[in-house]
Amino acid sequence: MVPDVIPLCYRAAPPGREILITSESRRGISGPPRTLHEGGPTGRRQVRDGDGSRRLGAAELDAELGERATLVQFSSAFCQPCRATRRTLSEVAAMVAGVAHIEIDAESRLELVRALGIARTPTVLVLDAAGRIVRRAAGQPRRADVIAALGEAV
């Protein structure tokens, strides 16, 4: 299989995981979600399609979900990219009606972090109105990527 979009970084995944390819290269391909590792001006980001099977509720997040979608950010105290991510997500949430931004301190919510398999900060989950994870990204996201991910959620 030759992808029609060549990712910036193409390598095999750890044992038990899929091959890392861009979501654009999946056109016409069925099967489980894929992961993309890409290097950008802000460093290395990991973006993954959500599988839609995991739902997060207001009680689990200790905050109300947005009417249309929710941007959930896992951060840590001394994480510089987390601050920039907070600004980006807050701006996007303010631009799009019915979208909420929730920031969670990863250190104080270790049980949730472990349950979701979050390995680094910042990690952003995009939830639809029902709380299903539709997109997941590790690293500082670009505004355009966040808006595109919201398009899948609403």
mmCIF file of C-alpha atoms in Angstrom:
data_model
loop_
_atom_site.group_PDB
_atom_site.id
_atom_site.type_symbol
_atom_site.label_atom_id
_atom_site.label_comp_id
_atom_site.label_asym_id
_atom_site.label_seq_id
_atom_site.Cartn_x
_atom_site.Cartn_y
_atom_site.Cartn_z
ATOM 1 C CA MET A 1 0.000 0.000 0.000
ATOM 2 C CA VAL A 2 1.423 3.367 -1.008
ATOM 3 C CA PRO A 3 -0.140 6.343 0.784
ATOM 4 C CA ASP A 4 -1.205 9.275 -1.364
ATOM 5 C CA VAL A 5 0.099 11.669 1.314
ATOM 6 C CA ILE A 6 3.617 11.097 2.602
ATOM 7 C CA PRO A 7 3.914 11.797 6.344
ATOM 8 C CA LEU A 8 6.826 13.846 7.629
ATOM 9 C CA CYS A 9 7.960 10.961 9.816
ATOM 10 C CA TYR A 10 7.090 7.434 8.751
ATOM 11 C CA ARG A 11 8.087 4.530 10.989
ATOM 12 C CA ALA A 12 6.739 1.355 12.476
ATOM 13 C CA ALA A 13 4.774 1.560 15.676
ATOM 14 C CA PRO A 14 5.723 -0.221 18.908
ATOM 15 C CA PRO A 15 4.719 -3.900 19.066
ATOM 16 C CA GLY A 16 0.961 -4.352 19.146
ATOM 17 C CA ARG A 17 0.184 -1.049 17.437
ATOM 18 C CA GLU A 18 -0.632 -0.052 13.863
ATOM 19 C CA ILE A 19 1.729 1.351 11.254
ATOM 20 C CA LEU A 20 1.940 5.122 11.595
ATOM 21 C CA ILE A 21 0.301 6.859 8.636
ATOM 22 C CA THR A 22 -1.551 10.122 8.077
ATOM 23 C CA SER A 23 -5.311 10.122 8.233
ATOM 24 C CA GLU A 24 -5.330 11.635 4.717
ATOM 25 C CA SER A 25 -3.540 8.557 3.397
ATOM 26 C CA ARG A 26 -6.361 6.379 4.769
ATOM 27 C CA ARG A 27 -8.813 7.413 2.026
ATOM 28 C CA GLY A 28 -10.628 4.240 1.058
ATOM 29 C CA ILE A 29 -8.946 2.177 3.787
ATOM 30 C CA SER A 30 -11.093 0.524 6.405
ATOM 31 C CA GLY A 31 -9.935 -0.792 9.732
ATOM 32 C CA PRO A 32 -8.822 0.522 13.106
ATOM 33 C CA PRO A 33 -7.687 4.100 13.686
ATOM 34 C CA ARG A 34 -4.152 4.999 12.753
ATOM 35 C CA THR A 35 -1.591 7.206 14.435
ATOM 36 C CA LEU A 36 0.438 9.992 12.895
ATOM 37 C CA HIS A 37 3.718 11.282 14.227
ATOM 38 C CA GLU A 38 4.746 14.522 12.632
ATOM 39 C CA GLY A 39 7.486 17.005 13.364
ATOM 40 C CA GLY A 40 6.478 20.626 13.226
ATOM 41 C CA PRO A 41 7.760 24.012 14.266
ATOM 42 C CA THR A 42 6.576 23.326 17.816
ATOM 43 C CA GLY A 43 8.257 19.951 18.038
ATOM 44 C CA ARG A 44 6.873 16.477 17.762
ATOM 45 C CA ARG A 45 3.111 16.009 17.801
ATOM 46 C CA GLN A 46 1.151 12.795 17.816
ATOM 47 C CA VAL A 47 -2.339 12.825 16.363
ATOM 48 C CA ARG A 48 -4.681 9.853 16.437
ATOM 49 C CA ASP A 49 -8.195 9.245 15.228
ATOM 50 C CA GLY A 50 -10.458 8.509 18.150
ATOM 51 C CA ASP A 51 -12.096 5.130 18.151
ATOM 52 C CA GLY A 52 -15.385 6.567 19.405
ATOM 53 C CA SER A 53 -15.821 3.760 21.912
ATOM 54 C CA ARG A 54 -14.583 5.660 24.975
ATOM 55 C CA ARG A 55 -16.945 8.240 26.451
ATOM 56 C CA LEU A 56 -16.110 10.822 29.073
ATOM 57 C CA GLY A 57 -18.790 12.464 31.151
ATOM 58 C CA ALA A 58 -19.018 15.647 33.175
ATOM 59 C CA ALA A 59 -18.585 13.703 36.434
ATOM 60 C CA GLU A 60 -15.406 12.026 35.199
ATOM 61 C CA LEU A 61 -13.930 15.339 34.011
ATOM 62 C CA ASP A 62 -15.244 17.433 36.936
ATOM 63 C CA ALA A 63 -16.593 19.961 34.418
ATOM 64 C CA GLU A 64 -19.561 20.411 32.096
ATOM 65 C CA LEU A 65 -19.235 19.271 28.494
ATOM 66 C CA GLY A 66 -19.910 21.669 25.638
ATOM 67 C CA GLU A 67 -23.269 21.530 23.829
ATOM 68 C CA ARG A 68 -21.620 20.611 20.521
ATOM 69 C CA ALA A 69 -18.054 19.541 21.426
ATOM 70 C CA THR A 70 -15.442 19.688 24.172
ATOM 71 C CA LEU A 71 -11.682 20.240 24.012
ATOM 72 C CA VAL A 72 -10.066 18.422 26.946
ATOM 73 C CA GLN A 73 -6.458 19.417 27.650
ATOM 74 C CA PHE A 74 -4.177 17.456 29.983
ATOM 75 C CA SER A 75 -1.392 19.714 31.269
ATOM 76 C CA SER A 76 1.315 19.842 33.894
ATOM 77 C CA ALA A 77 2.630 22.737 35.953
ATOM 78 C CA PHE A 78 5.993 23.328 34.291
ATOM 79 C CA CYS A 79 4.974 22.479 30.718
ATOM 80 C CA GLN A 80 5.662 25.467 28.450
ATOM 81 C CA PRO A 81 3.781 24.028 25.424
ATOM 82 C CA CYS A 82 0.780 23.550 27.732
ATOM 83 C CA ARG A 83 0.483 27.322 28.164
ATOM 84 C CA ALA A 84 0.467 27.914 24.414
ATOM 85 C CA THR A 85 -2.009 25.060 23.962
ATOM 86 C CA ARG A 86 -4.282 26.610 26.613
ATOM 87 C CA ARG A 87 -4.323 29.894 24.671
ATOM 88 C CA THR A 88 -5.024 28.170 21.349
ATOM 89 C CA LEU A 89 -7.833 25.978 22.695
ATOM 90 C CA SER A 90 -9.427 28.853 24.635
ATOM 91 C CA GLU A 91 -9.415 31.029 21.508
ATOM 92 C CA VAL A 92 -10.960 28.286 19.359
ATOM 93 C CA ALA A 93 -13.588 27.476 22.009
ATOM 94 C CA ALA A 94 -14.508 31.178 22.153
ATOM 95 C CA MET A 95 -14.850 31.307 18.339
ATOM 96 C CA VAL A 96 -17.129 28.270 17.978
ATOM 97 C CA ALA A 97 -20.524 28.319 19.678
ATOM 98 C CA GLY A 98 -21.273 25.331 21.903
ATOM 99 C CA VAL A 99 -17.625 24.291 22.343
ATOM 100 C CA ALA A 100 -16.100 24.071 25.824
ATOM 101 C CA HIS A 101 -12.426 23.946 26.808
ATOM 102 C CA ILE A 102 -11.520 21.944 29.913
ATOM 103 C CA GLU A 103 -7.983 21.872 31.275
ATOM 104 C CA ILE A 104 -7.005 19.017 33.597
ATOM 105 C CA ASP A 105 -3.849 18.898 35.715
ATOM 106 C CA ALA A 106 -2.353 15.526 34.821
ATOM 107 C CA GLU A 107 -0.449 15.238 38.100
ATOM 108 C CA SER A 108 -3.560 15.590 40.243
ATOM 109 C CA ARG A 109 -5.682 13.247 38.076
ATOM 110 C CA LEU A 110 -3.273 10.314 37.634
ATOM 111 C CA GLU A 111 -6.027 7.688 37.688
ATOM 112 C CA LEU A 112 -7.781 9.324 34.725
ATOM 113 C CA VAL A 113 -4.454 9.893 32.939
ATOM 114 C CA ARG A 114 -3.582 6.206 33.271
ATOM 115 C CA ALA A 115 -7.062 5.081 32.228
ATOM 116 C CA LEU A 116 -6.803 7.146 29.036
ATOM 117 C CA GLY A 117 -3.203 6.146 28.301
ATOM 118 C CA ILE A 118 -1.882 9.693 28.334
ATOM 119 C CA ALA A 119 1.908 9.618 28.213
ATOM 120 C CA ARG A 120 2.847 13.289 27.836
ATOM 121 C CA THR A 121 1.578 16.821 28.191
ATOM 122 C CA PRO A 122 -0.027 18.571 26.552
ATOM 123 C CA THR A 123 -2.462 15.965 25.315
ATOM 124 C CA VAL A 124 -5.746 17.146 23.820
ATOM 125 C CA LEU A 125 -8.887 15.051 23.434
ATOM 126 C CA VAL A 126 -11.692 16.263 21.184
ATOM 127 C CA LEU A 127 -15.063 15.017 22.383
ATOM 128 C CA ASP A 128 -18.351 15.160 20.514
ATOM 129 C CA ALA A 129 -21.587 16.275 22.194
ATOM 130 C CA ALA A 130 -22.087 12.787 23.681
ATOM 131 C CA GLY A 131 -18.583 12.756 25.198
ATOM 132 C CA ARG A 132 -17.102 10.269 22.694
ATOM 133 C CA ILE A 133 -13.402 10.792 21.940
ATOM 134 C CA VAL A 134 -13.256 11.568 18.220
ATOM 135 C CA ARG A 135 -9.699 12.903 18.047
ATOM 136 C CA ARG A 136 -6.599 12.836 20.225
ATOM 137 C CA ALA A 137 -3.325 14.784 19.901
ATOM 138 C CA ALA A 138 -0.150 14.835 21.995
ATOM 139 C CA GLY A 139 1.982 17.954 21.733
ATOM 140 C CA GLN A 140 1.149 21.546 20.970
ATOM 141 C CA PRO A 141 -1.574 21.648 18.281
ATOM 142 C CA ARG A 142 -1.926 24.290 15.588
ATOM 143 C CA ARG A 143 -5.139 26.309 15.532
ATOM 144 C CA ALA A 144 -6.060 25.002 12.065
ATOM 145 C CA ASP A 145 -5.696 21.404 13.279
ATOM 146 C CA VAL A 146 -7.960 22.073 16.273
ATOM 147 C CA ILE A 147 -10.619 23.644 14.051
ATOM 148 C CA ALA A 148 -10.420 20.699 11.634
ATOM 149 C CA ALA A 149 -10.764 18.224 14.514
ATOM 150 C CA LEU A 150 -13.807 20.118 15.787
ATOM 151 C CA GLY A 151 -15.342 19.723 12.337
ATOM 152 C CA GLU A 152 -15.324 15.957 12.922
ATOM 153 C CA ALA A 153 -16.911 16.335 16.360
ATOM 154 C CA VAL A 154 -19.817 18.676 15.579
#
